[in-house]
Amino acid sequence: MITRLGSLRTAIAVATGIATLYMGLVVFNNVFDFPTNRAFVEHVLAMDTTFKSENTMWRAITSPTFALIAYGAIIIWEALTAIVLGIGFVLGVRNNDRARSYGTVGFLMMMLLFGAGFIAIGGEWFAMWQSQQWNGLQPATFNFLIASAGLILTRLPERSQP
């Protein structure tokens, strides 16, 4: 029993399950507190709380329709990530060999969302780092690192037991 509980497969299942829960709650909060996070996306895209340098403000997108579409796309990506991770978790609990593949894809999806979406595009392209009020870089970095750790865990080689 201890050998099974202490196995790499169990560790992957637990990490994937926690990430599933987290991403599911992110989707839940974004759907049921839609206006709060929509405002976040609108302000980041509009760059209205940045330093307002003329060298960067040409990047600002002030269309509420575009912001709504972008926010909807984020929620859809988060939901798909939660689903893929959830499948990986269920397969892991069932000791199915495909669990690692789903976990890997789910953690990569998290990395894309938080790394490419929030850190690179939001943080640098839309200068979110300049905002005192609408700066999500710290939680994005935290989530990117969590996803990276999960990805590393899913890719570790499994040693055969002596």
Short mmCIF file of N, CA and C in Angstrom, two decimals:
data_model
loop_
_atom_site.label_atom_id
_atom_site.label_comp_id
_atom_site.label_asym_id
_atom_site.label_seq_id
_atom_site.Cartn_x
_atom_site.Cartn_y
_atom_site.Cartn_z
N MET A 1 0.82 -1.20 0.00
CA MET A 1 0.00 0.00 0.00
C MET A 1 0.87 1.26 0.00
N ILE A 2 1.86 1.30 0.90
CA ILE A 2 2.75 2.46 0.98
C ILE A 2 3.51 2.62 -0.33
N THR A 3 3.93 1.52 -0.91
CA THR A 3 4.66 1.58 -2.18
C THR A 3 3.80 2.23 -3.25
N ARG A 4 2.54 1.85 -3.33
CA ARG A 4 1.63 2.43 -4.33
C ARG A 4 1.39 3.90 -4.04
N LEU A 5 1.11 4.24 -2.77
CA LEU A 5 0.86 5.63 -2.41
C LEU A 5 2.09 6.51 -2.62
N GLY A 6 3.26 5.95 -2.47
CA GLY A 6 4.49 6.70 -2.64
C GLY A 6 5.06 6.65 -4.05
N SER A 7 4.28 6.13 -4.97
CA SER A 7 4.78 5.97 -6.34
C SER A 7 4.72 7.27 -7.14
N LEU A 8 5.49 7.30 -8.21
CA LEU A 8 5.47 8.43 -9.13
C LEU A 8 4.08 8.59 -9.74
N ARG A 9 3.43 7.49 -10.07
CA ARG A 9 2.08 7.55 -10.64
C ARG A 9 1.11 8.24 -9.70
N THR A 10 1.20 7.94 -8.43
CA THR A 10 0.32 8.59 -7.45
C THR A 10 0.64 10.07 -7.34
N ALA A 11 1.91 10.40 -7.33
CA ALA A 11 2.32 11.81 -7.26
C ALA A 11 1.78 12.58 -8.46
N ILE A 12 1.87 11.98 -9.64
CA ILE A 12 1.35 12.63 -10.85
C ILE A 12 -0.16 12.79 -10.75
N ALA A 13 -0.85 11.76 -10.30
CA ALA A 13 -2.31 11.83 -10.16
C ALA A 13 -2.71 12.93 -9.18
N VAL A 14 -2.01 13.03 -8.05
CA VAL A 14 -2.33 14.06 -7.05
C VAL A 14 -2.07 15.45 -7.62
N ALA A 15 -0.92 15.65 -8.24
CA ALA A 15 -0.60 16.97 -8.81
C ALA A 15 -1.60 17.34 -9.90
N THR A 16 -1.95 16.38 -10.73
CA THR A 16 -2.91 16.64 -11.80
C THR A 16 -4.29 16.92 -11.22
N GLY A 17 -4.66 16.20 -10.17
CA GLY A 17 -5.94 16.44 -9.51
C GLY A 17 -6.03 17.83 -8.89
N ILE A 18 -4.96 18.25 -8.25
CA ILE A 18 -4.95 19.60 -7.65
C ILE A 18 -5.05 20.66 -8.74
N ALA A 19 -4.31 20.47 -9.84
CA ALA A 19 -4.38 21.43 -10.95
C ALA A 19 -5.76 21.44 -11.58
N THR A 20 -6.40 20.27 -11.66
CA THR A 20 -7.77 20.18 -12.17
C THR A 20 -8.71 21.00 -11.30
N LEU A 21 -8.61 20.79 -10.00
CA LEU A 21 -9.45 21.53 -9.06
C LEU A 21 -9.22 23.04 -9.21
N TYR A 22 -7.96 23.42 -9.25
CA TYR A 22 -7.62 24.84 -9.37
C TYR A 22 -8.20 25.45 -10.66
N MET A 23 -7.94 24.80 -11.78
CA MET A 23 -8.43 25.35 -13.05
C MET A 23 -9.95 25.34 -13.11
N GLY A 24 -10.57 24.33 -12.52
CA GLY A 24 -12.03 24.31 -12.45
C GLY A 24 -12.57 25.48 -11.64
N LEU A 25 -11.91 25.79 -10.54
CA LEU A 25 -12.33 26.94 -9.72
C LEU A 25 -12.08 28.27 -10.44
N VAL A 26 -11.00 28.33 -11.21
CA VAL A 26 -10.73 29.54 -12.00
C VAL A 26 -11.88 29.77 -12.98
N VAL A 27 -12.28 28.72 -13.68
CA VAL A 27 -13.40 28.82 -14.63
C VAL A 27 -14.67 29.22 -13.89
N PHE A 28 -14.95 28.54 -12.78
CA PHE A 28 -16.14 28.85 -11.98
C PHE A 28 -16.17 30.33 -11.61
N ASN A 29 -15.06 30.83 -11.07
CA ASN A 29 -15.00 32.24 -10.66
C ASN A 29 -15.14 33.19 -11.84
N ASN A 30 -14.52 32.85 -12.97
CA ASN A 30 -14.62 33.73 -14.13
C ASN A 30 -16.03 33.76 -14.70
N VAL A 31 -16.75 32.67 -14.59
CA VAL A 31 -18.13 32.62 -15.10
C VAL A 31 -19.09 33.30 -14.12
N PHE A 32 -18.94 33.01 -12.83
CA PHE A 32 -19.91 33.53 -11.86
C PHE A 32 -19.54 34.90 -11.30
N ASP A 33 -18.34 35.37 -11.54
CA ASP A 33 -17.95 36.75 -11.22
C ASP A 33 -17.43 37.39 -12.50
N PHE A 34 -18.21 37.24 -13.54
CA PHE A 34 -17.82 37.66 -14.88
C PHE A 34 -17.37 39.12 -14.96
N PRO A 35 -18.12 40.07 -14.38
CA PRO A 35 -17.74 41.48 -14.54
C PRO A 35 -16.38 41.85 -13.96
N THR A 36 -16.01 41.24 -12.84
CA THR A 36 -14.74 41.59 -12.20
C THR A 36 -13.55 41.29 -13.10
N ASN A 37 -13.49 40.05 -13.60
CA ASN A 37 -12.35 39.67 -14.41
C ASN A 37 -12.44 40.21 -15.84
N ARG A 38 -13.66 40.47 -16.31
CA ARG A 38 -13.80 41.14 -17.61
C ARG A 38 -13.17 42.53 -17.51
N ALA A 39 -13.42 43.23 -16.41
CA ALA A 39 -12.82 44.56 -16.21
C ALA A 39 -11.31 44.46 -16.23
N PHE A 40 -10.77 43.42 -15.61
CA PHE A 40 -9.32 43.21 -15.61
C PHE A 40 -8.80 43.14 -17.04
N VAL A 41 -9.41 42.30 -17.86
CA VAL A 41 -8.99 42.13 -19.25
C VAL A 41 -9.13 43.45 -20.01
N GLU A 42 -10.24 44.14 -19.82
CA GLU A 42 -10.46 45.43 -20.51
C GLU A 42 -9.37 46.43 -20.16
N HIS A 43 -9.04 46.55 -18.87
CA HIS A 43 -8.02 47.53 -18.46
C HIS A 43 -6.63 47.16 -18.95
N VAL A 44 -6.30 45.87 -18.91
CA VAL A 44 -4.98 45.45 -19.41
C VAL A 44 -4.88 45.77 -20.90
N LEU A 45 -5.90 45.40 -21.68
CA LEU A 45 -5.86 45.65 -23.12
C LEU A 45 -5.84 47.15 -23.43
N ALA A 46 -6.59 47.93 -22.66
CA ALA A 46 -6.65 49.38 -22.90
C ALA A 46 -5.39 50.11 -22.44
N MET A 47 -4.60 49.45 -21.59
CA MET A 47 -3.37 50.04 -21.06
C MET A 47 -3.62 51.38 -20.39
N ASP A 48 -4.80 51.53 -19.79
CA ASP A 48 -5.20 52.83 -19.24
C ASP A 48 -4.61 53.14 -17.87
N THR A 49 -3.91 52.18 -17.27
CA THR A 49 -3.26 52.46 -15.99
C THR A 49 -1.75 52.23 -16.08
N THR A 50 -1.22 52.29 -17.30
CA THR A 50 0.22 52.17 -17.51
C THR A 50 0.83 53.57 -17.53
N PHE A 51 2.10 53.63 -17.87
CA PHE A 51 2.80 54.93 -17.90
C PHE A 51 2.35 55.80 -19.07
N LYS A 52 1.59 55.22 -19.99
CA LYS A 52 1.03 55.93 -21.16
C LYS A 52 2.10 56.56 -22.06
N SER A 53 3.16 55.83 -22.25
CA SER A 53 4.21 56.29 -23.16
C SER A 53 3.69 56.23 -24.59
N GLU A 54 3.95 57.26 -25.36
CA GLU A 54 3.49 57.26 -26.77
C GLU A 54 4.19 56.16 -27.58
N ASN A 55 5.29 55.65 -27.06
CA ASN A 55 6.00 54.57 -27.75
C ASN A 55 5.33 53.21 -27.58
N THR A 56 4.44 53.09 -26.61
CA THR A 56 3.75 51.81 -26.40
C THR A 56 2.23 51.91 -26.51
N MET A 57 1.65 53.07 -26.34
CA MET A 57 0.19 53.19 -26.30
C MET A 57 -0.48 52.82 -27.62
N TRP A 58 0.27 52.78 -28.71
CA TRP A 58 -0.33 52.37 -29.98
C TRP A 58 -0.79 50.91 -29.92
N ARG A 59 -0.30 50.17 -28.95
CA ARG A 59 -0.69 48.77 -28.79
C ARG A 59 -2.05 48.60 -28.11
N ALA A 60 -2.51 49.63 -27.43
CA ALA A 60 -3.74 49.55 -26.64
C ALA A 60 -4.94 49.17 -27.51
N ILE A 61 -5.78 48.33 -26.95
CA ILE A 61 -7.04 47.94 -27.60
C ILE A 61 -8.16 48.37 -26.67
N THR A 62 -8.97 49.31 -27.12
CA THR A 62 -10.01 49.86 -26.26
C THR A 62 -11.41 49.38 -26.63
N SER A 63 -11.50 48.47 -27.56
CA SER A 63 -12.81 47.94 -27.97
C SER A 63 -13.37 47.00 -26.91
N PRO A 64 -14.54 47.35 -26.33
CA PRO A 64 -15.16 46.43 -25.36
C PRO A 64 -15.53 45.09 -26.00
N THR A 65 -15.87 45.11 -27.26
CA THR A 65 -16.21 43.86 -27.97
C THR A 65 -14.99 42.96 -28.06
N PHE A 66 -13.85 43.53 -28.44
CA PHE A 66 -12.63 42.74 -28.51
C PHE A 66 -12.26 42.18 -27.14
N ALA A 67 -12.39 43.01 -26.11
CA ALA A 67 -12.07 42.57 -24.75
C ALA A 67 -12.99 41.42 -24.34
N LEU A 68 -14.27 41.50 -24.69
CA LEU A 68 -15.22 40.45 -24.36
C LEU A 68 -14.85 39.15 -25.09
N ILE A 69 -14.48 39.25 -26.35
CA ILE A 69 -14.07 38.08 -27.12
C ILE A 69 -12.80 37.48 -26.52
N ALA A 70 -11.83 38.33 -26.17
CA ALA A 70 -10.59 37.85 -25.57
C ALA A 70 -10.87 37.16 -24.24
N TYR A 71 -11.72 37.76 -23.44
CA TYR A 71 -12.06 37.18 -22.14
C TYR A 71 -12.78 35.85 -22.32
N GLY A 72 -13.69 35.79 -23.26
CA GLY A 72 -14.38 34.53 -23.56
C GLY A 72 -13.40 33.45 -24.00
N ALA A 73 -12.44 33.82 -24.83
CA ALA A 73 -11.43 32.86 -25.29
C ALA A 73 -10.58 32.36 -24.11
N ILE A 74 -10.27 33.24 -23.19
CA ILE A 74 -9.50 32.85 -22.00
C ILE A 74 -10.29 31.83 -21.19
N ILE A 75 -11.56 32.10 -20.97
CA ILE A 75 -12.39 31.19 -20.18
C ILE A 75 -12.51 29.83 -20.87
N ILE A 76 -12.71 29.84 -22.18
CA ILE A 76 -12.79 28.58 -22.93
C ILE A 76 -11.49 27.80 -22.79
N TRP A 77 -10.35 28.48 -22.93
CA TRP A 77 -9.04 27.81 -22.81
C TRP A 77 -8.88 27.24 -21.39
N GLU A 78 -9.28 28.02 -20.38
CA GLU A 78 -9.19 27.54 -19.00
C GLU A 78 -10.07 26.29 -18.81
N ALA A 79 -11.28 26.31 -19.37
CA ALA A 79 -12.18 25.17 -19.24
C ALA A 79 -11.61 23.93 -19.93
N LEU A 80 -11.07 24.12 -21.13
CA LEU A 80 -10.46 22.99 -21.84
C LEU A 80 -9.27 22.44 -21.06
N THR A 81 -8.51 23.33 -20.46
CA THR A 81 -7.37 22.91 -19.64
C THR A 81 -7.85 22.08 -18.46
N ALA A 82 -8.90 22.54 -17.78
CA ALA A 82 -9.45 21.80 -16.66
C ALA A 82 -9.95 20.42 -17.10
N ILE A 83 -10.57 20.35 -18.26
CA ILE A 83 -11.08 19.08 -18.77
C ILE A 83 -9.94 18.12 -19.07
N VAL A 84 -8.91 18.60 -19.77
CA VAL A 84 -7.78 17.73 -20.10
C VAL A 84 -7.08 17.25 -18.83
N LEU A 85 -6.86 18.15 -17.89
CA LEU A 85 -6.25 17.75 -16.61
C LEU A 85 -7.16 16.78 -15.86
N GLY A 86 -8.46 17.02 -15.91
CA GLY A 86 -9.42 16.13 -15.24
C GLY A 86 -9.38 14.72 -15.80
N ILE A 87 -9.28 14.62 -17.12
CA ILE A 87 -9.15 13.30 -17.75
C ILE A 87 -7.86 12.63 -17.29
N GLY A 88 -6.78 13.41 -17.25
CA GLY A 88 -5.51 12.87 -16.76
C GLY A 88 -5.61 12.39 -15.32
N PHE A 89 -6.32 13.13 -14.49
CA PHE A 89 -6.49 12.75 -13.10
C PHE A 89 -7.27 11.44 -12.98
N VAL A 90 -8.41 11.36 -13.68
CA VAL A 90 -9.23 10.15 -13.63
C VAL A 90 -8.43 8.94 -14.13
N LEU A 91 -7.73 9.12 -15.24
CA LEU A 91 -6.90 8.02 -15.76
C LEU A 91 -5.80 7.64 -14.77
N GLY A 92 -5.24 8.64 -14.09
CA GLY A 92 -4.21 8.37 -13.10
C GLY A 92 -4.74 7.58 -11.92
N VAL A 93 -5.93 7.94 -11.45
CA VAL A 93 -6.55 7.21 -10.35
C VAL A 93 -6.83 5.76 -10.77
N ARG A 94 -7.17 5.58 -12.03
CA ARG A 94 -7.44 4.23 -12.56
C ARG A 94 -6.17 3.50 -12.97
N ASN A 95 -5.02 4.13 -12.74
CA ASN A 95 -3.72 3.55 -13.07
C ASN A 95 -3.56 3.26 -14.57
N ASN A 96 -4.15 4.12 -15.38
CA ASN A 96 -4.07 3.98 -16.83
C ASN A 96 -2.80 4.66 -17.34
N ASP A 97 -2.09 4.00 -18.24
CA ASP A 97 -0.83 4.54 -18.75
C ASP A 97 -1.00 5.87 -19.51
N ARG A 98 -2.19 6.17 -20.01
CA ARG A 98 -2.41 7.42 -20.76
C ARG A 98 -2.51 8.65 -19.86
N ALA A 99 -2.55 8.45 -18.55
CA ALA A 99 -2.68 9.56 -17.61
C ALA A 99 -1.56 10.58 -17.79
N ARG A 100 -0.34 10.12 -17.97
CA ARG A 100 0.80 11.02 -18.13
C ARG A 100 0.63 11.93 -19.34
N SER A 101 0.15 11.38 -20.44
CA SER A 101 -0.01 12.18 -21.65
C SER A 101 -1.03 13.30 -21.44
N TYR A 102 -2.15 12.97 -20.81
CA TYR A 102 -3.15 14.01 -20.53
C TYR A 102 -2.62 15.03 -19.54
N GLY A 103 -1.92 14.57 -18.51
CA GLY A 103 -1.32 15.50 -17.56
C GLY A 103 -0.33 16.43 -18.25
N THR A 104 0.50 15.86 -19.11
CA THR A 104 1.49 16.66 -19.84
C THR A 104 0.80 17.73 -20.67
N VAL A 105 -0.20 17.35 -21.43
CA VAL A 105 -0.91 18.32 -22.28
C VAL A 105 -1.60 19.37 -21.42
N GLY A 106 -2.24 18.96 -20.33
CA GLY A 106 -2.91 19.92 -19.45
C GLY A 106 -1.95 20.93 -18.84
N PHE A 107 -0.80 20.44 -18.38
CA PHE A 107 0.19 21.36 -17.80
C PHE A 107 0.78 22.28 -18.87
N LEU A 108 0.96 21.77 -20.09
CA LEU A 108 1.41 22.64 -21.19
C LEU A 108 0.38 23.71 -21.50
N MET A 109 -0.90 23.34 -21.45
CA MET A 109 -1.96 24.32 -21.68
C MET A 109 -1.94 25.41 -20.62
N MET A 110 -1.69 25.03 -19.37
CA MET A 110 -1.56 26.02 -18.29
C MET A 110 -0.37 26.94 -18.56
N MET A 111 0.75 26.35 -18.98
CA MET A 111 1.94 27.15 -19.25
C MET A 111 1.68 28.15 -20.39
N LEU A 112 0.99 27.71 -21.41
CA LEU A 112 0.66 28.62 -22.52
C LEU A 112 -0.23 29.76 -22.04
N LEU A 113 -1.24 29.44 -21.25
CA LEU A 113 -2.16 30.47 -20.76
C LEU A 113 -1.42 31.49 -19.90
N PHE A 114 -0.73 30.99 -18.88
CA PHE A 114 -0.11 31.91 -17.94
C PHE A 114 1.22 32.47 -18.42
N GLY A 115 1.99 31.68 -19.15
CA GLY A 115 3.28 32.15 -19.65
C GLY A 115 3.14 33.04 -20.88
N ALA A 116 2.55 32.48 -21.93
CA ALA A 116 2.41 33.26 -23.17
C ALA A 116 1.32 34.32 -23.03
N GLY A 117 0.16 33.90 -22.48
CA GLY A 117 -0.97 34.82 -22.42
C GLY A 117 -0.80 35.96 -21.43
N PHE A 118 -0.55 35.61 -20.18
CA PHE A 118 -0.52 36.65 -19.15
C PHE A 118 0.86 37.28 -18.95
N ILE A 119 1.91 36.47 -18.93
CA ILE A 119 3.24 37.04 -18.68
C ILE A 119 3.78 37.75 -19.92
N ALA A 120 3.81 37.06 -21.06
CA ALA A 120 4.40 37.66 -22.27
C ALA A 120 3.47 38.70 -22.89
N ILE A 121 2.26 38.30 -23.25
CA ILE A 121 1.37 39.23 -23.97
C ILE A 121 0.83 40.29 -23.03
N GLY A 122 0.21 39.87 -21.92
CA GLY A 122 -0.33 40.86 -20.98
C GLY A 122 0.76 41.68 -20.31
N GLY A 123 1.77 40.99 -19.81
CA GLY A 123 2.82 41.67 -19.04
C GLY A 123 3.71 42.56 -19.86
N GLU A 124 4.15 42.07 -21.02
CA GLU A 124 5.09 42.86 -21.83
C GLU A 124 4.41 43.63 -22.96
N TRP A 125 3.63 42.93 -23.77
CA TRP A 125 3.03 43.63 -24.93
C TRP A 125 2.08 44.74 -24.48
N PHE A 126 1.23 44.42 -23.50
CA PHE A 126 0.28 45.43 -23.01
C PHE A 126 0.78 46.12 -21.74
N ALA A 127 2.05 45.94 -21.41
CA ALA A 127 2.72 46.65 -20.31
C ALA A 127 1.98 46.55 -18.98
N MET A 128 1.41 45.39 -18.71
CA MET A 128 0.70 45.19 -17.45
C MET A 128 1.61 45.42 -16.25
N TRP A 129 2.90 45.18 -16.43
CA TRP A 129 3.85 45.37 -15.32
C TRP A 129 3.88 46.82 -14.83
N GLN A 130 3.44 47.75 -15.66
CA GLN A 130 3.45 49.16 -15.28
C GLN A 130 2.26 49.55 -14.42
N SER A 131 1.25 48.73 -14.37
CA SER A 131 0.01 49.08 -13.68
C SER A 131 0.07 48.71 -12.20
N GLN A 132 -0.31 49.67 -11.36
CA GLN A 132 -0.42 49.41 -9.93
C GLN A 132 -1.71 48.66 -9.61
N GLN A 133 -2.75 48.89 -10.41
CA GLN A 133 -4.08 48.36 -10.12
C GLN A 133 -4.39 47.06 -10.86
N TRP A 134 -3.97 46.93 -12.12
CA TRP A 134 -4.36 45.79 -12.96
C TRP A 134 -3.13 44.98 -13.37
N ASN A 135 -2.34 44.59 -12.38
CA ASN A 135 -1.12 43.85 -12.64
C ASN A 135 -1.27 42.42 -12.12
N GLY A 136 -1.39 41.47 -13.04
CA GLY A 136 -1.55 40.08 -12.65
C GLY A 136 -0.31 39.25 -12.85
N LEU A 137 0.85 39.89 -12.92
CA LEU A 137 2.08 39.14 -13.20
C LEU A 137 2.48 38.19 -12.07
N GLN A 138 2.31 38.59 -10.83
CA GLN A 138 2.71 37.71 -9.74
C GLN A 138 1.88 36.42 -9.73
N PRO A 139 0.54 36.48 -9.79
CA PRO A 139 -0.19 35.21 -9.83
C PRO A 139 0.06 34.44 -11.12
N ALA A 140 0.26 35.13 -12.24
CA ALA A 140 0.54 34.43 -13.50
C ALA A 140 1.86 33.67 -13.40
N THR A 141 2.86 34.30 -12.81
CA THR A 141 4.16 33.65 -12.65
C THR A 141 4.04 32.45 -11.72
N PHE A 142 3.31 32.62 -10.64
CA PHE A 142 3.08 31.52 -9.70
C PHE A 142 2.42 30.34 -10.43
N ASN A 143 1.38 30.61 -11.20
CA ASN A 143 0.67 29.56 -11.93
C ASN A 143 1.56 28.92 -13.00
N PHE A 144 2.38 29.72 -13.66
CA PHE A 144 3.30 29.19 -14.66
C PHE A 144 4.30 28.23 -13.99
N LEU A 145 4.81 28.61 -12.84
CA LEU A 145 5.76 27.75 -12.13
C LEU A 145 5.11 26.46 -11.63
N ILE A 146 3.89 26.55 -11.15
CA ILE A 146 3.15 25.35 -10.72
C ILE A 146 2.97 24.41 -11.92
N ALA A 147 2.55 24.97 -13.06
CA ALA A 147 2.37 24.16 -14.27
C ALA A 147 3.69 23.55 -14.72
N SER A 148 4.77 24.31 -14.61
CA SER A 148 6.10 23.80 -14.99
C SER A 148 6.50 22.63 -14.11
N ALA A 149 6.25 22.75 -12.80
CA ALA A 149 6.56 21.64 -11.89
C ALA A 149 5.73 20.41 -12.23
N GLY A 150 4.45 20.62 -12.55
CA GLY A 150 3.60 19.51 -12.96
C GLY A 150 4.09 18.85 -14.23
N LEU A 151 4.53 19.68 -15.18
CA LEU A 151 5.05 19.15 -16.44
C LEU A 151 6.30 18.31 -16.19
N ILE A 152 7.20 18.81 -15.37
CA ILE A 152 8.42 18.06 -15.05
C ILE A 152 8.06 16.73 -14.40
N LEU A 153 7.11 16.77 -13.47
CA LEU A 153 6.69 15.55 -12.79
C LEU A 153 6.13 14.52 -13.78
N THR A 154 5.31 14.97 -14.72
CA THR A 154 4.72 14.02 -15.67
C THR A 154 5.74 13.45 -16.64
N ARG A 155 6.86 14.11 -16.80
CA ARG A 155 7.87 13.65 -17.76
C ARG A 155 9.02 12.87 -17.11
N LEU A 156 9.01 12.74 -15.80
CA LEU A 156 10.06 11.96 -15.13
C LEU A 156 9.97 10.50 -15.57
N PRO A 157 11.11 9.86 -15.78
CA PRO A 157 11.06 8.44 -16.13
C PRO A 157 10.64 7.62 -14.92
N GLU A 158 9.84 6.63 -15.17
CA GLU A 158 9.38 5.76 -14.09
C GLU A 158 10.37 4.62 -13.92
N ARG A 159 10.89 4.47 -12.71
CA ARG A 159 11.84 3.40 -12.43
C ARG A 159 11.07 2.13 -12.09
N SER A 160 11.60 1.03 -12.52
CA SER A 160 10.97 -0.25 -12.14
C SER A 160 11.34 -0.57 -10.70
N GLN A 161 10.41 -1.13 -9.99
CA GLN A 161 10.62 -1.49 -8.58
C GLN A 161 11.48 -2.74 -8.49
N PRO A 162 12.46 -2.77 -7.56
CA PRO A 162 13.32 -3.96 -7.43
C PRO A 162 12.57 -5.15 -6.88
#
